Amino acid sequence: MTAVIHASLTARRRVRELDALASGEQPDLIVVGGGVTGAGVALDAAARGLSVALLEAHDLAFGTSRFSSKLVHGGLRYLAHGHVRLARESAIERDILMRRTAPHLTRPMGQLFPRYASTSPRDHALTATGLAAGDALRRLARTPSSLLPRPRTVQAAEALALVPGLRETGLRGGLLAFDGALTDDARLVIALARTAAGLGARILTRVRALEVTAHRVRARDELTGEEIELRARQVINAAGVWSGGLVPSVRLRPSRGSHLVLDARSTGIGEAALMVPVPGELNRFVFLLPQPGGTVYLGLTDEPLDGEADDVTEVPDTDVDFLLDVASRVLDVALTRDDVRGSFAGLRPLLDTPGGRTADLSREHAVLTDASTGVVTVVGGKLTTYRVMAADAVDAAVSAAGLAAPASRTARLPLVGAASRAALTTVDAPRRLVGKYGTEAPRVAALGDVDPELARPLFEGCATTAAEVVWAVRHEGALDVEDVLQRRTRIGLVPEDAEAARPVVADLVERSLRGLD
């Protein structure tokens, strides 16, 4: 595994590169949208030797890409819906993420499917069959069982050891399977953007696209209010659920995926995730996913969005009640609203098709070229398959603009901080930092070695240090307090923690930005 060129995203670099574009510099591609798909498009294009600029109205990973379940799916649910091609693609992309491009940001996660006396033999057999099919996909993708072990049956005692908070009454054991998980979805987007920047891409946050055509973007610098006109040989719309606002011919049916943030101690969740079947549904589960730092994410809903998509989607009370009720069916202690420390919801940009529930719509992506404007739009898909979406979008843009470019090479391009799993174990830094920064972890830790004040946690009981805030501003493109709290550290997922950290973070961000001037 070879190292990428390191690149820092800073406020100073943003000003310089935006000025160059506003002054008439014309890249091959302009990408609108700074989520996982847009950042993936920028990296794919830059890796092919194309010049590219990415425009994001807010911050990297501002929308859906920071509100996922943090899973790297192997395609099990897609198989259940008969989407074999998508399931195979997902398993292959999971392998690429976990073994080649981002081992530092991914980890295997055990998933327990408990079996109770009330579990019907049919449902248990369906789950077992599905897991066996998922394991066949793992083998097809050549993911070794040393990384993702084969599924197996467990007895009741082992099930309780894996998930101590399980309801013991009627427990007959269960099935244990393994899938991939991200340390942090927002950090994946940041790594993609920084890797692209290291290859020459211009990553421009706080630049809102107001109007797009195939070769032009009318935009506004959200920091100054100035409107600018930017030109490129081809524009790609990767704005997710907001794509239709730029290209009206793109018709989507967004669905809301709500999650609750719980304390691991109150749920009794250990290292393994707990998969709870939704009553009355086939192959649909609510899950409790353990996270680094002692929290658990409880999700996932799949409800159609009513009205227009807001910048940040709130979790309605109905979703809170649904998730708590389903999860409590298999826990020893029933969950209540008092157990909820935070919540978040992402919007899936599903292609509109007649009839049916959003839960039944295909998760396949599409690359569309608008007949009137010539803009290439990429929509649909899943976080796990972002790389394929990006490659297809760049292929379409290259063809539309008559550009000369080689085939995608991102399948073997490690992201900034990446190394083999064996090499990551030798990185001389705290394991928590290695899980967030990979091979860059010693550089983050060194900030605290030079200045002991930066080695201190942001508040009592918080693992995040002041050094991580400084690093976010100096290298990861953070421009204000919310960028740090919500997307570089994820402290913001628990509002109480965000408020405790805010004064210290505000001071650190201000001083760090001043040091870059």
XYZ file of C-alpha atoms in Angstrom:
517
model
C 0.000 0.000 0.000
C 1.573 3.264 -1.109
C 1.164 6.604 0.602
C -0.745 9.486 -0.946
C 0.548 13.017 -1.258
C -0.390 14.811 1.963
C -2.442 17.954 1.650
C -3.838 20.441 4.093
C -7.149 22.214 3.644
C -6.988 25.677 5.203
C -8.882 28.963 5.162
C -5.954 30.589 3.336
C -5.910 27.920 0.637
C -9.657 28.306 0.140
C -9.354 32.059 -0.499
C -6.462 31.611 -2.900
C -8.121 28.890 -4.963
C -11.529 30.558 -5.074
C -9.900 33.791 -6.277
C -8.178 31.867 -9.073
C -11.463 30.365 -10.275
C -13.341 33.669 -10.008
C -10.581 35.313 -12.069
C -11.243 33.006 -15.020
C -9.333 29.787 -14.371
C -11.324 27.006 -16.057
C -10.934 23.477 -14.673
C -11.985 20.375 -16.553
C -14.738 19.650 -14.019
C -16.702 21.513 -11.375
C -18.429 19.242 -8.862
C -21.340 20.609 -6.827
C -21.756 18.892 -3.469
C -19.294 18.084 -0.689
C -20.734 14.835 0.610
C -19.227 11.401 0.125
C -20.300 11.247 -3.527
C -19.039 14.717 -4.451
C -15.754 14.214 -2.619
C -15.448 10.822 -4.296
C -16.025 12.423 -7.720
C -13.365 15.048 -7.029
C -10.868 12.356 -6.010
C -11.664 10.145 -8.997
C -11.203 13.026 -11.416
C -7.997 14.292 -9.802
C -6.564 10.774 -9.749
C -7.096 10.571 -13.522
C -5.122 13.785 -14.023
C -8.129 16.014 -14.613
C -8.335 19.475 -13.078
C -11.317 19.707 -10.764
C -12.979 22.090 -8.313
C -15.538 21.040 -5.697
C -18.147 23.524 -4.447
C -19.989 22.940 -1.167
C -22.566 25.394 0.182
C -21.813 24.555 3.815
C -19.052 22.216 4.975
C -17.717 18.838 3.956
C -20.135 16.048 4.965
C -22.698 18.662 6.011
C -25.731 16.712 4.759
C -26.577 13.025 4.611
C -22.978 11.813 4.620
C -22.524 12.562 8.346
C -25.880 11.061 9.291
C -25.445 7.473 8.096
C -25.425 4.365 10.290
C -21.614 4.322 9.960
C -21.808 0.876 8.358
C -19.913 -0.502 5.371
C -22.579 -2.893 4.139
C -21.902 -6.182 2.434
C -25.210 -6.144 0.586
C -27.363 -8.472 2.698
C -30.484 -6.300 2.526
C -30.076 -5.859 -1.220
C -30.107 -9.643 -1.640
C -33.355 -9.811 0.321
C -34.921 -7.462 -2.241
C -33.512 -9.410 -5.187
C -30.898 -6.788 -6.136
C -28.103 -9.290 -6.740
C -25.906 -6.994 -8.816
C -26.043 -4.252 -6.207
C -25.331 -6.746 -3.423
C -22.257 -8.028 -5.245
C -21.056 -4.480 -5.944
C -21.533 -3.551 -2.303
C -19.515 -6.542 -1.062
C -16.663 -5.707 -3.429
C -16.638 -2.035 -2.405
C -16.679 -3.032 1.266
C -13.545 -5.080 0.641
C -11.845 -2.182 -1.142
C -12.604 0.208 1.731
C -11.587 -2.174 4.499
C -8.429 -3.588 2.934
C -7.079 -1.042 0.460
C -8.308 2.519 0.616
C -9.324 3.146 4.248
C -8.335 0.391 6.713
C -7.722 3.103 9.327
C -11.315 4.339 9.161
C -13.038 0.936 9.100
C -13.392 -2.021 11.420
C -15.210 -5.365 11.517
C -18.346 -5.394 13.658
C -20.047 -8.482 15.040
C -23.814 -8.509 14.672
C -25.987 -10.669 16.909
C -29.404 -11.813 15.679
C -30.992 -13.169 18.879
C -33.360 -16.120 18.796
C -36.171 -16.378 21.326
C -38.780 -19.013 22.026
C -41.232 -16.711 20.222
C -39.043 -16.498 17.080
C -40.753 -18.381 14.282
C -38.733 -21.168 12.618
C -39.426 -19.509 9.263
C -37.959 -16.161 10.321
C -34.896 -17.833 11.844
C -34.362 -19.911 8.699
C -34.710 -16.840 6.477
C -32.125 -14.950 8.537
C -29.722 -17.902 8.472
C -30.143 -18.272 4.713
C -29.575 -14.569 4.190
C -26.406 -14.589 6.281
C -25.093 -17.602 4.348
C -25.745 -15.756 1.086
C -23.990 -12.693 2.491
C -20.991 -14.827 3.363
C -20.933 -16.129 -0.195
C -20.669 -12.513 -1.337
C -17.779 -12.004 1.087
C -15.936 -14.917 -0.483
C -16.760 -13.635 -3.964
C -15.211 -10.283 -3.014
C -12.176 -12.199 -1.656
C -12.485 -10.663 1.793
C -10.635 -13.048 4.137
C -12.470 -14.667 7.041
C -9.685 -13.390 9.288
C -11.161 -9.915 8.730
C -14.865 -10.783 8.484
C -15.460 -14.203 10.079
C -18.098 -16.591 8.780
C -21.542 -16.422 10.378
C -22.277 -19.040 13.026
C -24.833 -20.155 15.564
C -24.325 -19.148 19.216
C -25.897 -20.530 22.362
C -27.766 -18.388 24.883
C -24.766 -18.025 27.220
C -22.552 -16.680 24.419
C -25.311 -14.376 23.212
C -25.509 -12.865 26.700
C -21.739 -12.530 26.832
C -21.799 -10.637 23.522
C -24.739 -8.423 24.515
C -25.112 -8.418 28.321
C -28.252 -6.280 28.148
C -30.293 -8.918 26.320
C -33.534 -10.118 27.871
C -32.699 -13.563 29.203
C -36.236 -14.906 29.469
C -36.970 -17.150 26.501
C -33.529 -16.631 24.931
C -32.500 -19.633 22.823
C -29.244 -18.266 21.407
C -28.894 -16.642 18.039
C -26.814 -16.079 14.949
C -23.560 -14.126 14.893
C -22.442 -12.482 11.655
C -19.886 -9.806 10.744
C -20.028 -6.711 8.590
C -17.942 -3.576 8.164
C -18.281 -0.350 10.131
C -16.802 3.109 9.813
C -15.124 4.863 12.683
C -16.824 8.006 11.427
C -18.623 8.720 8.147
C -17.751 12.439 8.174
C -14.069 11.625 8.580
C -14.267 9.406 5.489
C -15.510 12.405 3.492
C -12.745 14.612 4.899
C -10.138 11.988 3.995
C -11.516 11.793 0.443
C -11.424 15.575 0.064
C -7.905 15.896 1.464
C -6.636 13.091 -0.742
C -8.187 14.803 -3.756
C -6.601 18.098 -2.690
C -3.241 16.356 -2.499
C -3.697 15.469 -6.167
C -4.524 19.054 -7.106
C -8.292 19.302 -6.595
C -9.655 22.621 -5.336
C -11.947 21.919 -2.360
C -14.095 24.997 -1.729
C -16.551 25.013 1.166
C -18.990 27.856 1.886
C -19.517 28.321 -1.872
C -23.171 27.877 -2.814
C -24.128 26.956 -6.389
C -27.144 29.087 -7.369
C -27.523 28.097 -11.015
C -25.776 25.477 -13.152
C -25.401 24.601 -16.803
C -23.051 22.169 -18.480
C -20.175 24.666 -18.533
C -21.078 27.370 -16.007
C -21.921 27.777 -12.332
C -23.317 30.946 -10.852
C -22.296 30.783 -7.214
C -22.122 32.829 -4.038
C -19.265 33.002 -1.563
C -21.181 32.464 1.666
C -18.432 34.125 3.719
C -18.441 37.414 1.811
C -21.850 37.382 0.080
C -20.180 38.019 -3.301
C -21.714 36.350 -6.357
C -19.251 34.873 -8.839
C -19.423 33.109 -12.167
C -17.291 30.004 -12.598
C -16.647 28.056 -15.779
C -15.578 24.474 -16.498
C -15.561 22.088 -19.410
C -18.240 20.057 -17.591
C -20.339 20.466 -14.435
C -21.331 17.485 -12.277
C -24.250 17.771 -9.867
C -23.601 15.618 -6.771
C -25.848 17.500 -4.359
C -27.735 14.428 -3.088
C -31.302 15.115 -1.984
C -30.856 18.740 -3.084
C -29.940 17.769 -6.680
C -33.407 18.567 -8.020
C -33.090 22.158 -6.855
C -30.268 22.645 -9.348
C -31.539 20.370 -12.122
C -35.374 20.208 -12.019
C -35.522 17.180 -14.322
C -34.013 15.082 -11.509
C -36.947 13.613 -9.583
C -36.279 12.072 -6.182
C -38.297 10.507 -3.368
C -36.098 11.095 -0.305
C -36.578 8.861 2.689
C -35.643 9.670 6.279
C -33.313 7.416 8.233
C -33.513 8.360 11.913
C -31.070 7.340 14.648
C -30.914 7.861 18.399
C -27.703 8.258 20.382
C -27.695 6.232 23.621
C -25.223 5.477 26.366
C -23.743 1.985 26.007
C -24.086 1.394 29.747
C -27.833 2.015 29.780
C -28.440 -0.423 26.912
C -26.096 -3.190 28.004
C -24.515 -3.315 24.553
C -20.988 -4.723 24.432
C -18.683 -4.962 21.413
C -21.270 -6.620 19.155
C -24.200 -4.905 17.475
C -27.694 -6.140 18.251
C -30.091 -6.744 15.360
C -33.779 -6.677 16.316
C -36.438 -7.804 13.820
C -39.222 -5.319 13.146
C -42.538 -7.016 14.004
C -44.639 -7.890 10.988
C -41.835 -7.260 8.465
C -39.549 -9.634 6.594
C -35.811 -8.956 6.516
C -36.103 -5.586 8.239
C -34.238 -4.911 11.472
C -33.675 -2.164 13.994
C -30.106 -2.255 15.245
C -28.062 -1.040 18.184
C -24.546 -0.262 16.982
C -21.730 0.223 19.530
C -19.460 3.183 18.787
C -15.991 4.207 19.931
C -16.288 6.349 23.050
C -19.085 4.499 24.818
C -22.161 5.476 22.816
C -24.617 3.352 20.854
C -26.577 4.318 17.741
C -30.128 3.003 17.595
C -31.617 3.003 14.107
C -32.942 2.847 11.463
C -36.212 4.177 10.114
C -37.168 4.356 6.457
C -39.965 6.873 6.073
C -40.822 9.127 3.112
C -39.919 12.778 3.567
C -42.849 15.150 3.695
C -42.133 18.441 1.931
C -38.795 19.915 0.950
C -35.486 18.772 2.424
C -34.127 21.145 5.074
C -30.411 21.625 5.605
C -30.641 19.473 8.748
C -33.499 17.007 9.245
C -35.060 16.658 12.683
C -36.031 13.284 14.155
C -39.816 13.262 14.757
C -41.330 11.876 17.946
C -42.915 9.030 15.990
C -39.470 7.766 14.943
C -38.172 8.049 18.513
C -41.082 5.999 19.861
C -40.780 3.393 17.104
C -37.054 2.823 17.635
C -37.288 2.666 21.434
C -40.261 0.295 21.290
C -38.705 -2.194 18.852
C -35.322 -2.252 20.601
C -36.918 -2.705 24.033
C -38.555 -5.947 22.896
C -35.289 -7.840 23.346
C -33.600 -5.853 26.109
C -33.700 -6.653 29.807
C -34.559 -3.041 30.652
C -37.022 -1.102 28.503
C -35.579 2.022 26.909
C -37.274 5.379 27.492
C -36.777 8.913 26.244
C -34.591 9.536 29.302
C -32.019 7.193 27.739
C -31.723 9.314 24.570
C -28.643 11.570 24.631
C -28.988 12.813 21.056
C -30.516 12.055 17.678
C -29.815 12.518 13.985
C -31.462 11.747 10.663
C -30.101 11.370 7.156
C -32.024 11.631 3.906
C -31.588 8.978 1.238
C -31.668 10.485 -2.294
C -33.768 7.700 -3.841
C -34.835 7.886 -7.460
C -38.559 8.462 -7.858
C -40.439 5.463 -9.199
C -44.228 5.038 -9.265
C -45.936 3.481 -6.233
C -44.493 1.483 -3.357
C -42.847 2.453 -0.085
C -39.492 4.208 0.064
C -38.212 1.134 1.936
C -38.811 -0.883 -1.227
C -37.156 1.527 -3.682
C -33.881 0.434 -5.215
C -30.644 1.708 -3.676
C -28.935 1.578 -7.071
C -27.461 4.819 -8.312
C -28.013 6.586 -11.598
C -25.985 9.013 -13.683
C -28.273 11.352 -15.627
C -27.453 13.986 -18.253
C -30.019 16.759 -18.422
C -31.229 17.331 -21.977
C -31.696 21.079 -21.622
C -28.665 22.109 -19.567
C -26.197 19.301 -20.255
C -25.400 18.960 -16.524
C -24.356 15.469 -15.406
C -26.116 14.421 -12.168
C -25.284 11.416 -9.989
C -27.951 10.343 -7.482
C -29.153 7.342 -5.492
C -26.742 4.726 -4.252
C -25.292 4.035 -0.823
C -22.309 5.284 1.145
C -20.569 1.939 0.675
C -20.707 2.251 -3.120
C -19.666 5.914 -3.335
C -16.509 5.029 -5.289
C -18.412 3.294 -8.115
C -20.873 6.184 -8.254
C -17.998 8.624 -8.550
C -16.263 6.641 -11.283
C -19.476 6.378 -13.323
C -20.108 10.117 -12.963
C -16.602 11.018 -14.122
C -16.907 8.585 -17.041
C -20.111 10.338 -18.120
C -18.569 13.794 -17.737
C -15.454 12.820 -19.689
C -17.639 11.511 -22.502
C -19.963 14.541 -22.497
C -17.108 17.063 -22.586
C -14.840 15.120 -24.960
C -12.037 15.004 -22.396
C -9.081 12.675 -22.584
C -8.685 10.691 -19.380
C -7.694 7.169 -18.327
C -9.998 4.777 -16.482
C -10.683 5.215 -12.772
C -7.796 4.241 -10.509
C -9.314 4.861 -7.077
C -9.793 1.157 -6.270
C -6.119 0.998 -5.356
C -5.555 4.561 -4.152
C -5.224 4.717 -0.345
C -6.732 7.735 1.367
C -4.688 10.093 3.495
C -3.715 8.319 6.726
C -4.225 4.833 5.297
C -1.934 1.854 5.834
C -2.334 -1.888 6.103
C -3.956 -3.148 9.290
C -0.670 -4.683 10.341
C 1.144 -1.378 9.836
C -1.521 0.532 11.750
C -0.843 -1.572 14.851
C 2.727 -0.238 14.902
C 1.809 3.465 14.680
C 3.247 5.193 17.750
C 0.163 7.025 18.987
C -2.900 6.327 21.149
C -5.221 3.756 19.556
C -8.112 6.228 19.658
C -6.175 8.663 17.480
C -5.034 5.932 15.091
C -8.700 5.011 14.565
C -9.446 8.590 13.484
C -6.246 9.732 11.782
C -4.369 6.576 10.794
C -0.699 7.208 10.092
C -1.191 10.910 10.814
C -2.022 10.164 14.466
C 1.545 10.814 15.704
C 1.442 14.281 14.132
C -1.790 15.058 15.971
C -0.390 13.732 19.250
C 2.827 15.725 18.714
C 0.863 18.978 18.974
C 0.179 18.077 22.587
C 3.803 17.092 23.168
C 4.978 20.521 22.026
C 2.289 22.415 23.922
C 0.926 20.526 26.978
C -2.167 22.738 26.935
C -3.173 21.078 23.662
C -2.934 17.608 25.214
C -5.793 18.384 27.590
C -9.348 17.112 26.971
C -11.899 19.720 25.948
C -13.879 19.110 29.142
C -13.903 16.593 31.958
C -14.866 13.150 30.709
C -14.256 14.047 27.050
C -11.686 12.039 25.102
C -11.172 14.693 22.387
C -8.196 16.955 23.012
C -7.456 20.547 22.086
C -4.833 19.258 19.649
C -7.568 17.722 17.514
C -9.299 21.083 17.217
C -6.081 22.770 16.107
C -5.455 19.962 13.603
C -8.987 20.353 12.206
C -8.361 24.030 11.431
C -4.793 23.683 10.195
C -5.259 20.619 8.015
C -8.915 19.576 7.617
C -10.592 22.743 6.393
C -12.594 23.581 9.538
C -13.629 27.235 9.397
C -15.723 27.651 12.528
C -16.848 26.072 15.787
C -19.668 24.028 14.220
C -17.321 22.478 11.660
C -15.283 21.116 14.556
C -18.116 20.071 16.866
C -20.415 18.595 14.234
C -18.123 17.132 11.577
C -14.460 16.882 12.671
C -14.996 15.468 16.165
C -18.725 14.501 16.259
C -19.058 15.863 19.777
C -22.172 17.584 18.473
C -24.102 14.311 18.268
C -24.714 14.760 22.002
C -25.970 18.353 22.508
C -24.987 18.413 26.185
C -21.387 17.561 25.280
C -21.362 20.146 22.485
C -22.341 22.911 24.882
C -19.681 21.828 27.373
C -17.000 21.944 24.668
C -18.161 25.044 22.792
C -16.289 27.793 24.726
C -12.948 25.999 24.562
C -13.412 25.044 20.905
C -14.391 28.608 19.961
C -11.202 29.956 21.506
C -9.024 27.312 19.847
C -10.607 27.867 16.416
C -10.169 31.619 16.641
C -6.516 31.339 17.644
C -5.801 28.694 15.000
C -7.396 30.743 12.211
C -5.456 33.798 13.358
C -2.251 31.784 13.163
C -2.982 30.945 9.524
C -3.298 34.618 8.501
